[in-house]
PDB file of C-alpha atoms in Angstrom:
ATOM      1  CA  MET A 824      15.440 -15.225  21.507  1.00 76.00           C
ATOM      2  CA  THR A 825      13.177 -12.677  20.894  1.00 86.00           C
ATOM      3  CA  THR A 826      14.157  -9.205  19.510  1.00 91.00           C
ATOM      4  CA  ARG A 827      11.730  -6.110  19.963  1.00 94.00           C
ATOM      5  CA  LEU A 828      11.909  -3.102  17.830  1.00 96.00           C
ATOM      6  CA  SER A 829      10.320   0.442  17.961  1.00 95.00           C
ATOM      7  CA  ALA A 830       8.804   2.092  15.524  1.00 95.00           C
ATOM      8  CA  ASP A 831      12.182   4.561  15.255  1.00 96.00           C
ATOM      9  CA  GLU A 832      14.220   1.133  14.733  1.00 96.00           C
ATOM     10  CA  VAL A 833      11.918  -0.095  12.264  1.00 96.00           C
ATOM     11  CA  ARG A 834      12.017   3.165  10.374  1.00 96.00           C
ATOM     12  CA  ALA A 835      15.681   3.298  10.271  1.00 96.00           C
ATOM     13  CA  ALA A 836      16.604   0.003   9.317  1.00 96.00           C
ATOM     14  CA  VAL A 837      14.305  -0.362   6.133  1.00 97.00           C
ATOM     15  CA  PRO A 838      14.757   2.305   3.547  1.00 97.00           C
ATOM     16  CA  MET A 839      11.917   2.359   0.989  1.00 98.00           C
ATOM     17  CA  PRO A 840      13.821   1.086  -1.874  1.00 98.00           C
ATOM     18  CA  ALA A 841      14.545  -1.936   0.069  1.00 98.00           C
ATOM     19  CA  ALA A 842      11.033  -2.558   0.771  1.00 98.00           C
ATOM     20  CA  VAL A 843      10.010  -2.232  -2.705  1.00 98.00           C
ATOM     21  CA  ALA A 844      12.391  -4.797  -3.877  1.00 98.00           C
ATOM     22  CA  ALA A 845      11.264  -7.056  -0.770  1.00 98.00           C
ATOM     23  CA  VAL A 846       7.411  -6.598  -1.659  1.00 98.00           C
ATOM     24  CA  ARG A 847       7.978  -7.185  -5.049  1.00 98.00           C
ATOM     25  CA  GLU A 848       9.854 -10.602  -4.428  1.00 98.00           C
ATOM     26  CA  ALA A 849       6.870 -11.347  -1.656  1.00 98.00           C
ATOM     27  CA  PHE A 850       4.303 -10.668  -4.354  1.00 98.00           C
ATOM     28  CA  LEU A 851       5.890 -13.180  -6.954  1.00 98.00           C
ATOM     29  CA  ASP A 852       6.355 -15.629  -4.001  1.00 98.00           C
ATOM     30  CA  LEU A 853       2.414 -15.129  -3.539  1.00 97.00           C
ATOM     31  CA  ALA A 854       1.607 -15.835  -7.001  1.00 97.00           C
ATOM     32  CA  ASP A 855       4.212 -19.222  -7.447  1.00 97.00           C
ATOM     33  CA  GLY A 856       1.806 -20.127  -4.252  1.00 97.00           C
ATOM     34  CA  HIS A 857       4.592 -20.261  -1.833  1.00 98.00           C
ATOM     35  CA  PHE A 858       2.802 -18.679   1.010  1.00 98.00           C
ATOM     36  CA  VAL A 859      -0.109 -19.727   3.266  1.00 97.00           C
ATOM     37  CA  GLN A 860      -1.900 -16.964   3.770  1.00 94.00           C
ATOM     38  CA  PRO A 861      -5.347 -17.267   5.401  1.00 92.00           C
ATOM     39  CA  GLN A 862      -8.014 -14.491   4.764  1.00 87.00           C
ATOM     40  CA  ARG A 863      -7.879 -11.253   7.243  1.00 86.00           C
ATOM     41  CA  LEU A 864      -9.873 -11.171  10.331  1.00 89.00           C
ATOM     42  CA  ALA A 865     -11.828  -8.259  11.154  1.00 83.00           C
ATOM     43  CA  PHE A 866     -13.787  -7.530  14.208  1.00 87.00           C
ATOM     44  CA  GLY A 867     -15.758  -4.143  15.122  1.00 81.00           C
ATOM     45  CA  GLY A 868     -18.071  -2.056  13.426  1.00 66.00           C
ATOM     46  CA  THR A 869     -18.951  -1.830   9.720  1.00 61.00           C
ATOM     47  CA  ALA A 870     -19.785   1.811   9.498  1.00 63.00           C
ATOM     48  CA  PRO A 871     -17.001   3.735   8.246  1.00 58.00           C
ATOM     49  CA  ASP A 872     -16.315   5.960  11.735  1.00 67.00           C
ATOM     50  CA  GLN A 873     -16.150   2.885  13.784  1.00 75.00           C
ATOM     51  CA  GLY A 874     -13.015   1.015  14.890  1.00 84.00           C
ATOM     52  CA  THR A 875     -12.034  -2.420  13.399  1.00 85.00           C
ATOM     53  CA  VAL A 876      -9.389  -4.667  14.750  1.00 91.00           C
ATOM     54  CA  LEU A 877      -7.792  -6.599  11.951  1.00 88.00           C
ATOM     55  CA  VAL A 878      -5.436  -9.945  12.271  1.00 95.00           C
ATOM     56  CA  MET A 879      -3.507 -10.845   9.536  1.00 95.00           C
ATOM     57  CA  SER A 880      -1.222 -13.666   9.293  1.00 97.00           C
ATOM     58  CA  ALA A 881       1.330 -15.485   6.697  1.00 98.00           C
ATOM     59  CA  HIS A 882       3.417 -18.689   6.470  1.00 98.00           C
ATOM     60  CA  HIS A 883       6.198 -18.507   3.483  1.00 98.00           C
ATOM     61  CA  GLN A 884       6.909 -22.234   3.161  1.00 97.00           C
ATOM     62  CA  PRO A 885      10.275 -22.387   1.686  1.00 97.00           C
ATOM     63  CA  THR A 886      11.845 -20.469   4.528  1.00 96.00           C
ATOM     64  CA  GLY A 887       9.272 -21.922   7.017  1.00 97.00           C
ATOM     65  CA  ALA A 888       8.958 -18.238   8.783  1.00 97.00           C
ATOM     66  CA  ALA A 889       5.490 -16.723   9.670  1.00 98.00           C
ATOM     67  CA  THR A 890       4.194 -13.898  10.700  1.00 98.00           C
ATOM     68  CA  VAL A 891       1.007 -12.558  12.342  1.00 98.00           C
ATOM     69  CA  LYS A 892      -0.238  -8.706  12.873  1.00 97.00           C
ATOM     70  CA  THR A 893      -2.839  -7.418  15.145  1.00 96.00           C
ATOM     71  CA  THR A 894      -4.142  -3.995  14.323  1.00 88.00           C
ATOM     72  CA  SER A 895      -6.460  -1.503  15.339  1.00 89.00           C
ATOM     73  CA  VAL A 896      -7.787   1.163  12.982  1.00 81.00           C
ATOM     74  CA  VAL A 897      -9.720   4.177  14.375  1.00 83.00           C
ATOM     75  CA  PRO A 898     -11.255   6.868  12.285  1.00 78.00           C
ATOM     76  CA  GLY A 899     -10.271  10.282  14.387  1.00 78.00           C
ATOM     77  CA  ARG A 900      -7.915   8.753  16.410  1.00 81.00           C
ATOM     78  CA  ASP A 901      -4.252   9.963  16.416  1.00 77.00           C
ATOM     79  CA  PRO A 902      -2.721   7.668  15.533  1.00 75.00           C
ATOM     80  CA  LEU A 903      -5.085   6.359  12.976  1.00 75.00           C
ATOM     81  CA  ILE A 904      -3.235   2.770  13.558  1.00 76.00           C
ATOM     82  CA  GLN A 905      -1.986   0.928  16.415  1.00 88.00           C
ATOM     83  CA  SER A 906      -0.436  -2.445  15.397  1.00 92.00           C
ATOM     84  CA  THR A 907       1.672  -5.384  16.193  1.00 97.00           C
ATOM     85  CA  LEU A 908       3.616  -7.792  14.370  1.00 97.00           C
ATOM     86  CA  VAL A 909       5.554 -10.979  15.429  1.00 97.00           C
ATOM     87  CA  TRP A 910       7.844 -12.589  13.403  1.00 97.00           C
ATOM     88  CA  THR A 911       8.722 -16.321  14.108  1.00 96.00           C
ATOM     89  CA  THR A 912      10.989 -19.010  13.100  1.00 94.00           C
ATOM     90  CA  THR A 913      12.490 -22.325  14.570  1.00 90.00           C
ATOM     91  CA  GLU A 914      15.222 -20.384  15.990  1.00 89.00           C
ATOM     92  CA  ARG A 915      13.988 -16.727  17.169  1.00 91.00           C
ATOM     93  CA  GLN A 916      11.147 -14.540  17.210  1.00 95.00           C
ATOM     94  CA  LEU A 917      10.856 -10.798  16.293  1.00 96.00           C
ATOM     95  CA  VAL A 918       8.414  -8.349  17.759  1.00 97.00           C
ATOM     96  CA  ALA A 919       8.033  -5.190  16.194  1.00 97.00           C
ATOM     97  CA  GLU A 920       5.791  -1.869  16.210  1.00 95.00           C
ATOM     98  CA  ALA A 921       3.774  -2.370  13.294  1.00 95.00           C
ATOM     99  CA  ALA A 922       1.921   0.617  12.296  1.00 92.00           C
ATOM    100  CA  THR A 923       5.345   1.470  10.526  1.00 94.00           C
ATOM    101  CA  ILE A 924       5.612  -1.690   9.260  1.00 96.00           C
ATOM    102  CA  THR A 925       2.096  -1.052   7.464  1.00 93.00           C
ATOM    103  CA  THR A 926       2.715   1.942   6.049  1.00 94.00           C
ATOM    104  CA  LEU A 927       6.362   0.713   4.604  1.00 97.00           C
ATOM    105  CA  ARG A 928       4.713  -2.447   2.853  1.00 98.00           C
ATOM    106  CA  THR A 929       1.779  -0.312   1.842  1.00 97.00           C
ATOM    107  CA  GLY A 930       3.635   2.056   0.202  1.00 98.00           C
ATOM    108  CA  ALA A 931       6.242  -0.338  -1.259  1.00 98.00           C
ATOM    109  CA  ALA A 932       3.171  -1.892  -2.714  1.00 98.00           C
ATOM    110  CA  SER A 933       2.096   1.146  -4.555  1.00 98.00           C
ATOM    111  CA  GLY A 934       5.827   1.461  -5.917  1.00 98.00           C
ATOM    112  CA  VAL A 935       6.033  -2.001  -7.278  1.00 98.00           C
ATOM    113  CA  ALA A 936       2.502  -1.134  -9.001  1.00 98.00           C
ATOM    114  CA  THR A 937       3.781   2.186 -10.278  1.00 98.00           C
ATOM    115  CA  ASP A 938       6.797   0.667 -11.800  1.00 98.00           C
ATOM    116  CA  LEU A 939       5.097  -1.830 -13.487  1.00 98.00           C
ATOM    117  CA  LEU A 940       1.840   0.224 -14.716  1.00 98.00           C
ATOM    118  CA  ALA A 941       2.938   3.966 -14.623  1.00 97.00           C
ATOM    119  CA  PRO A 942       4.613   5.579 -17.701  1.00 95.00           C
ATOM    120  CA  ARG A 943       8.375   5.267 -17.595  1.00 95.00           C
ATOM    121  CA  ASP A 944       9.072   8.725 -17.890  1.00 96.00           C
ATOM    122  CA  ALA A 945       6.377  10.084 -15.385  1.00 98.00           C
ATOM    123  CA  THR A 946       7.613  12.696 -13.156  1.00 98.00           C
ATOM    124  CA  ARG A 947       4.163  14.077 -11.854  1.00 98.00           C
ATOM    125  CA  LEU A 948       2.507  12.706  -8.645  1.00 98.00           C
ATOM    126  CA  ALA A 949      -0.900  13.900  -7.361  1.00 98.00           C
ATOM    127  CA  LEU A 950      -1.498  12.724  -3.759  1.00 98.00           C
ATOM    128  CA  ILE A 951      -5.330  12.604  -2.146  1.00 98.00           C
ATOM    129  CA  GLY A 952      -4.970  12.719   1.348  1.00 97.00           C
ATOM    130  CA  ALA A 953      -2.484  13.473   3.734  1.00 95.00           C
ATOM    131  CA  GLY A 954      -2.839  11.022   6.622  1.00 91.00           C
ATOM    132  CA  ALA A 955      -0.494   8.581   8.365  1.00 89.00           C
ATOM    133  CA  GLN A 956       0.120   6.481   4.829  1.00 94.00           C
ATOM    134  CA  ALA A 957       0.707   9.460   2.537  1.00 97.00           C
ATOM    135  CA  ALA A 958       4.591   9.935   2.944  1.00 98.00           C
ATOM    136  CA  ASP A 959       5.282   6.664   2.219  1.00 98.00           C
ATOM    137  CA  GLN A 960       3.382   6.485  -0.824  1.00 98.00           C
ATOM    138  CA  VAL A 961       5.288   9.517  -1.953  1.00 98.00           C
ATOM    139  CA  ARG A 962       8.620   7.498  -1.052  1.00 98.00           C
ATOM    140  CA  ALA A 963       7.342   4.524  -2.823  1.00 98.00           C
ATOM    141  CA  VAL A 964       6.850   6.303  -5.919  1.00 98.00           C
ATOM    142  CA  ALA A 965      10.239   8.493  -5.729  1.00 98.00           C
ATOM    143  CA  ALA A 966      11.943   4.719  -5.265  1.00 98.00           C
ATOM    144  CA  VAL A 967      10.749   3.798  -8.677  1.00 98.00           C
ATOM    145  CA  ARG A 968       9.966   7.272 -10.773  1.00 98.00           C
ATOM    146  CA  ASP A 969      12.290  10.532 -10.887  1.00 98.00           C
ATOM    147  CA  LEU A 970       9.603  12.671  -9.733  1.00 98.00           C
ATOM    148  CA  ALA A 971       9.738  16.402 -10.337  1.00 98.00           C
ATOM    149  CA  THR A 972       6.438  17.697  -8.902  1.00 98.00           C
ATOM    150  CA  LEU A 973       4.266  16.704  -6.181  1.00 98.00           C
ATOM    151  CA  THR A 974       0.641  18.220  -5.671  1.00 98.00           C
ATOM    152  CA  VAL A 975      -1.330  17.469  -2.678  1.00 98.00           C
ATOM    153  CA  PHE A 976      -5.035  17.871  -1.962  1.00 98.00           C
ATOM    154  CA  THR A 977      -6.878  16.964   1.269  1.00 96.00           C
ATOM    155  CA  ARG A 978     -10.001  18.315   3.027  1.00 92.00           C
ATOM    156  CA  SER A 979      -7.789  19.945   5.580  1.00 92.00           C
ATOM    157  CA  PRO A 980      -4.862  22.485   3.782  1.00 94.00           C
ATOM    158  CA  ALA A 981      -3.123  22.650   7.176  1.00 95.00           C
ATOM    159  CA  ARG A 982      -2.218  18.977   7.017  1.00 95.00           C
ATOM    160  CA  ALA A 983      -1.395  19.198   3.474  1.00 97.00           C
ATOM    161  CA  HIS A 984       1.213  22.182   3.997  1.00 97.00           C
ATOM    162  CA  ALA A 985       2.263  20.033   7.139  1.00 97.00           C
ATOM    163  CA  LEU A 986       3.287  16.812   4.850  1.00 97.00           C
ATOM    164  CA  LEU A 987       4.975  18.955   2.675  1.00 97.00           C
ATOM    165  CA  ALA A 988       7.065  20.549   5.244  1.00 97.00           C
ATOM    166  CA  ALA A 989       8.118  17.032   6.429  1.00 96.00           C
ATOM    167  CA  LEU A 990       8.744  15.690   3.275  1.00 97.00           C
ATOM    168  CA  ALA A 991      10.934  18.637   2.145  1.00 96.00           C
ATOM    169  CA  THR A 992      14.342  17.528   3.611  1.00 95.00           C
ATOM    170  CA  GLU A 993      14.145  14.418   2.395  1.00 96.00           C
ATOM    171  CA  PHE A 994      13.048  15.681  -1.270  1.00 97.00           C
ATOM    172  CA  PRO A 995      14.906  19.076  -1.727  1.00 95.00           C
ATOM    173  CA  GLY A 996      14.387  19.545  -5.325  1.00 93.00           C
ATOM    174  CA  LEU A 997      10.789  18.409  -5.507  1.00 97.00           C
ATOM    175  CA  ARG A 998       8.205  21.250  -6.621  1.00 98.00           C
ATOM    176  CA  THR A 999       5.154  20.992  -4.140  1.00 98.00           C
ATOM    177  CA  ARG A1000       1.726  22.491  -4.387  1.00 97.00           C
ATOM    178  CA  VAL A1001      -1.382  22.104  -2.378  1.00 98.00           C
ATOM    179  CA  ALA A1002      -4.729  21.971  -4.741  1.00 98.00           C
ATOM    180  CA  ASN A1003      -7.801  23.508  -3.982  1.00 96.00           C
ATOM    181  CA  THR A1004      -9.730  20.611  -5.158  1.00 97.00           C
ATOM    182  CA  ALA A1005      -8.739  16.744  -5.900  1.00 97.00           C
ATOM    183  CA  ASP A1006     -10.030  17.357  -9.711  1.00 96.00           C
ATOM    184  CA  ASP A1007      -7.458  20.082  -9.645  1.00 97.00           C
ATOM    185  CA  ALA A1008      -4.672  18.036  -8.083  1.00 98.00           C
ATOM    186  CA  VAL A1009      -4.889  15.437 -10.750  1.00 98.00           C
ATOM    187  CA  ALA A1010      -5.486  17.370 -13.592  1.00 97.00           C
ATOM    188  CA  GLU A1011      -1.734  17.214 -14.947  1.00 97.00           C
ATOM    189  CA  ALA A1012      -0.899  14.346 -12.869  1.00 98.00           C
ATOM    190  CA  GLU A1013       1.141  10.924 -14.173  1.00 98.00           C
ATOM    191  CA  ILE A1014       1.021   9.161 -11.113  1.00 98.00           C
ATOM    192  CA  VAL A1015      -2.197   9.411  -8.579  1.00 98.00           C
ATOM    193  CA  CYS A1016      -2.133   8.016  -5.104  1.00 98.00           C
ATOM    194  CA  CYS A1017      -5.247   7.876  -3.113  1.00 98.00           C
ATOM    195  CA  ALA A1018      -4.696   7.629   0.697  1.00 96.00           C
ATOM    196  CA  THR A1019      -7.874   8.350   2.212  1.00 94.00           C
ATOM    197  CA  SER A1020     -10.711   6.731   4.209  1.00 86.00           C
ATOM    198  CA  SER A1021     -13.608   8.018   2.295  1.00 91.00           C
ATOM    199  CA  ALA A1022     -17.041   6.232   1.358  1.00 90.00           C
ATOM    200  CA  THR A1023     -17.481   8.032  -1.670  1.00 93.00           C
ATOM    201  CA  PRO A1024     -15.023   8.590  -4.727  1.00 94.00           C
ATOM    202  CA  VAL A1025     -12.557  11.000  -4.216  1.00 95.00           C
ATOM    203  CA  LEU A1026     -11.999  12.016  -7.874  1.00 95.00           C
ATOM    204  CA  ASP A1027     -14.041  12.182 -11.052  1.00 96.00           C
ATOM    205  CA  THR A1028     -12.658  10.117 -14.124  1.00 97.00           C
ATOM    206  CA  ALA A1029     -13.320  13.278 -16.369  1.00 97.00           C
ATOM    207  CA  ALA A1030     -10.378  15.431 -14.498  1.00 97.00           C
ATOM    208  CA  LEU A1031      -7.920  12.401 -15.152  1.00 98.00           C
ATOM    209  CA  PRO A1032      -5.331  12.484 -17.879  1.00 97.00           C
ATOM    210  CA  ASP A1033      -5.820   9.818 -20.583  1.00 96.00           C
ATOM    211  CA  ARG A1034      -2.028   8.540 -19.658  1.00 97.00           C
ATOM    212  CA  VAL A1035      -1.980   8.128 -15.739  1.00 98.00           C
ATOM    213  CA  HIS A1036      -1.501   5.506 -13.344  1.00 98.00           C
ATOM    214  CA  VAL A1037      -3.603   5.487 -10.372  1.00 98.00           C
ATOM    215  CA  ASN A1038      -3.235   3.586  -6.951  1.00 98.00           C
ATOM    216  CA  ALA A1039      -5.772   3.665  -4.341  1.00 97.00           C
ATOM    217  CA  ILE A1040      -4.667   2.112  -1.345  1.00 96.00           C
ATOM    218  CA  GLY A1041      -7.072   3.777   1.577  1.00 90.00           C
ATOM    219  CA  SER A1042     -10.363   2.169   1.596  1.00 83.00           C
ATOM    220  CA  PHE A1043     -10.510  -1.153   2.930  1.00 78.00           C
ATOM    221  CA  ARG A1044     -14.045  -2.194   3.674  1.00 81.00           C
ATOM    222  CA  PRO A1045     -17.105  -2.799   1.442  1.00 86.00           C
ATOM    223  CA  SER A1046     -18.676   0.579   2.283  1.00 86.00           C
ATOM    224  CA  MET A1047     -15.435   2.572   1.311  1.00 86.00           C
ATOM    225  CA  ARG A1048     -15.080   3.959  -2.458  1.00 92.00           C
ATOM    226  CA  GLU A1049     -11.780   6.299  -3.128  1.00 95.00           C
ATOM    227  CA  LEU A1050     -12.323   5.369  -6.966  1.00 96.00           C
ATOM    228  CA  PRO A1051     -15.471   6.355  -9.551  1.00 95.00           C
ATOM    229  CA  ALA A1052     -16.703   3.105 -10.887  1.00 94.00           C
ATOM    230  CA  GLU A1053     -16.261   4.609 -14.565  1.00 96.00           C
ATOM    231  CA  LEU A1054     -12.544   4.611 -13.873  1.00 97.00           C
ATOM    232  CA  LEU A1055     -12.222   0.956 -13.065  1.00 97.00           C
ATOM    233  CA  ALA A1056     -14.500   0.314 -16.334  1.00 96.00           C
ATOM    234  CA  THR A1057     -12.601   2.086 -18.686  1.00 96.00           C
ATOM    235  CA  ALA A1058      -9.107   1.663 -17.476  1.00 97.00           C
ATOM    236  CA  SER A1059      -6.591  -0.550 -19.929  1.00 96.00           C
ATOM    237  CA  ALA A1060      -5.512  -2.654 -16.957  1.00 96.00           C
ATOM    238  CA  VAL A1061      -7.110  -2.954 -13.139  1.00 97.00           C
ATOM    239  CA  VAL A1062      -4.568  -4.644 -10.963  1.00 98.00           C
ATOM    240  CA  VAL A1063      -5.014  -5.675  -7.460  1.00 98.00           C
ATOM    241  CA  ASP A1064      -2.811  -7.101  -4.448  1.00 97.00           C
ATOM    242  CA  GLN A1065      -4.940 -10.045  -4.038  1.00 95.00           C
ATOM    243  CA  LEU A1066      -8.469 -10.845  -5.969  1.00 95.00           C
ATOM    244  CA  ASP A1067     -10.443 -12.538  -2.990  1.00 93.00           C
ATOM    245  CA  ALA A1068      -9.030  -9.952  -0.511  1.00 92.00           C
ATOM    246  CA  CYS A1069     -10.105  -6.912  -2.624  1.00 94.00           C
ATOM    247  CA  LEU A1070     -13.482  -9.006  -3.660  1.00 94.00           C
ATOM    248  CA  GLU A1071     -14.353  -9.446   0.004  1.00 91.00           C
ATOM    249  CA  GLU A1072     -12.793  -5.695   1.579  1.00 89.00           C
ATOM    250  CA  SER A1073     -12.569  -3.298  -1.283  1.00 92.00           C
ATOM    251  CA  GLY A1074     -15.925  -1.223  -2.200  1.00 92.00           C
ATOM    252  CA  GLU A1075     -14.727  -0.279  -5.314  1.00 94.00           C
ATOM    253  CA  ILE A1076     -13.426  -3.835  -6.785  1.00 95.00           C
ATOM    254  CA  ARG A1077     -16.847  -5.209  -5.148  1.00 95.00           C
ATOM    255  CA  HIS A1078     -18.920  -2.634  -6.719  1.00 93.00           C
ATOM    256  CA  ALA A1079     -17.632  -3.026 -10.279  1.00 93.00           C
ATOM    257  CA  VAL A1080     -17.659  -6.511 -10.540  1.00 95.00           C
ATOM    258  CA  GLY A1081     -20.922  -7.109  -8.593  1.00 93.00           C
ATOM    259  CA  THR A1082     -22.658  -4.530 -10.944  1.00 94.00           C
ATOM    260  CA  GLY A1083     -21.170  -5.938 -14.307  1.00 95.00           C
ATOM    261  CA  LEU A1084     -18.494  -2.693 -14.817  1.00 93.00           C
ATOM    262  CA  VAL A1085     -15.647  -4.856 -14.421  1.00 95.00           C
ATOM    263  CA  ASP A1086     -15.279  -8.428 -15.504  1.00 95.00           C
ATOM    264  CA  ARG A1087     -14.000 -10.628 -12.399  1.00 95.00           C
ATOM    265  CA  ALA A1088     -11.466 -12.602 -15.200  1.00 95.00           C
ATOM    266  CA  ALA A1089     -10.047  -9.235 -16.240  1.00 95.00           C
ATOM    267  CA  ILE A1090      -8.703  -8.119 -13.160  1.00 97.00           C
ATOM    268  CA  LEU A1091      -5.092  -9.317 -12.659  1.00 97.00           C
ATOM    269  CA  GLU A1092      -3.363  -9.930  -9.400  1.00 98.00           C
ATOM    270  CA  LEU A1093      -0.022  -8.258  -8.817  1.00 98.00           C
ATOM    271  CA  GLY A1094       2.397 -10.840  -8.769  1.00 98.00           C
ATOM    272  CA  HIS A1095       0.841 -12.576 -11.876  1.00 97.00           C
ATOM    273  CA  ALA A1096       1.202  -9.078 -13.697  1.00 97.00           C
ATOM    274  CA  LEU A1097       4.767  -9.437 -12.332  1.00 98.00           C
ATOM    275  CA  ARG A1098       5.374 -12.737 -13.901  1.00 95.00           C
ATOM    276  CA  ASN A1099       3.873 -11.741 -17.375  1.00 92.00           C
ATOM    277  CA  PRO A1100       4.212  -8.086 -17.809  1.00 90.00           C
ATOM    278  CA  SER A1101       2.459  -6.556 -21.091  1.00 87.00           C
ATOM    279  CA  THR A1102       2.702  -3.362 -22.465  1.00 84.00           C
ATOM    280  CA  VAL A1103      -0.116  -0.863 -21.326  1.00 87.00           C
ATOM    281  CA  ASP A1104      -1.019   2.778 -21.923  1.00 89.00           C
ATOM    282  CA  GLY A1105      -3.867   5.237 -21.055  1.00 95.00           C
ATOM    283  CA  ARG A1106      -5.147   4.922 -17.917  1.00 98.00           C
ATOM    284  CA  THR A1107      -4.301   2.380 -15.411  1.00 98.00           C
ATOM    285  CA  VAL A1108      -5.368   1.246 -11.444  1.00 98.00           C
ATOM    286  CA  PHE A1109      -3.730  -0.689  -8.788  1.00 98.00           C
ATOM    287  CA  LYS A1110      -6.168  -1.042  -6.004  1.00 97.00           C
ATOM    288  CA  SER A1111      -4.529  -2.784  -2.635  1.00 96.00           C
ATOM    289  CA  VAL A1112      -6.308  -3.557   0.560  1.00 94.00           C
ATOM    290  CA  GLY A1113      -3.117  -4.993   2.421  1.00 94.00           C
ATOM    291  CA  VAL A1114      -1.982  -8.796   2.230  1.00 95.00           C
ATOM    292  CA  ALA A1115      -0.063 -10.377   4.802  1.00 97.00           C
ATOM    293  CA  ALA A1116       2.577 -11.186   2.415  1.00 98.00           C
ATOM    294  CA  GLN A1117       3.706  -7.798   2.511  1.00 98.00           C
ATOM    295  CA  ASP A1118       4.333  -7.966   6.228  1.00 97.00           C
ATOM    296  CA  TRP A1119       6.154 -10.937   5.970  1.00 98.00           C
ATOM    297  CA  ALA A1120       8.267  -9.267   3.322  1.00 98.00           C
ATOM    298  CA  ILE A1121       9.099  -6.198   5.874  1.00 98.00           C
ATOM    299  CA  ALA A1122       9.478  -8.494   8.995  1.00 97.00           C
ATOM    300  CA  ARG A1123      12.288 -10.406   6.838  1.00 97.00           C
ATOM    301  CA  LEU A1124      14.280  -7.708   6.217  1.00 97.00           C
ATOM    302  CA  LEU A1125      14.403  -6.829   9.903  1.00 96.00           C
ATOM    303  CA  ASP A1126      15.093 -10.151  10.995  1.00 94.00           C
ATOM    304  CA  ARG A1127      18.043  -9.865   8.506  1.00 90.00           C
ATOM    305  CA  ASP A1128      19.302  -6.850  10.407  1.00 86.00           C
ATOM    306  CA  PHE A1129      18.825  -7.594  13.768  1.00 85.00           C
ATOM    307  CA  ALA A1130      19.024 -11.694  13.630  1.00 70.00           C
ATOM    308  CA  PHE A1131      22.709 -11.312  15.101  1.00 53.00           C
ATOM    309  CA  SER A1132      22.736  -8.214  16.925  1.00 53.00           C
ATOM    310  CA  PRO A1133      19.490  -7.338  18.236  1.00 50.00           C
ATOM    311  CA  PRO A1134      18.782  -4.081  20.049  1.00 51.00           C
ATOM    312  CA  ALA A1135      16.897  -5.663  22.694  1.00 49.00           C
ATOM    313  CA  HIS A1136      15.940  -9.502  23.814  1.00 47.00           C
ATOM    314  CA  ASP A1137      14.531 -11.774  26.717  1.00 48.00           C
TER     315      ASP A1137
END
């Protein structure tokens, strides 16, 4: 039996708090060696303005369930991301529009990292970027912290205002502002989410407060770098979704390790950091390029919801 889900069905079935909990569990399983997760395949150009096709797969050994996701990312296209995910067990198969899954699981990873690393009393979020990933970054942080303010900076103020208008009904008590610069946006932030495709750092380390957690999820190629090297070099904790993936794909991590600014051994994977939490202070960083176990986690929620009453099948 095959169940087919649209983007709207995916969104309706997976509230962000559930996504955060599922992705947290998946990172713990990843740390415990329960996933077979080949390196992501990437096809296409290497320049920031060229399109890329990505193929990601994961097999969860305890359950036997597997996912394969194909994604095309084309800068300047609307939508930026087009994607399909297939979830397979021995009994059934689920096929879903996966651009929504990608933003959900990427946001959820930031939520997991924020809950681990951000100050417990943090209420002020700054968001750099207002593209496809932006709204779920806000939703994920709001799922783990009681947000009071949201400041957005993007190169297109109209997009920032449109994002805030779209979020207004979800967060009616949230005070919002569009900043004139990235440094202005982060100046009083306690949590920062960077969700851009920038090839150069989007903020200055000196503009950040001394006590802040930064999530960076936008760059996924060696040629992209959202974060300044100084931030990685001076952070009290640098956490990544998966080290090998970031050393292969993250411009920030590759540059910091390659130049000796950051010791590879000092970088923590999120699952291991969850297993062995420690007290952190000052500036902390979470860098994510996305791993297939996150897609598997969201697909598992969908499978549970639709296994016995699928909206369509063949």
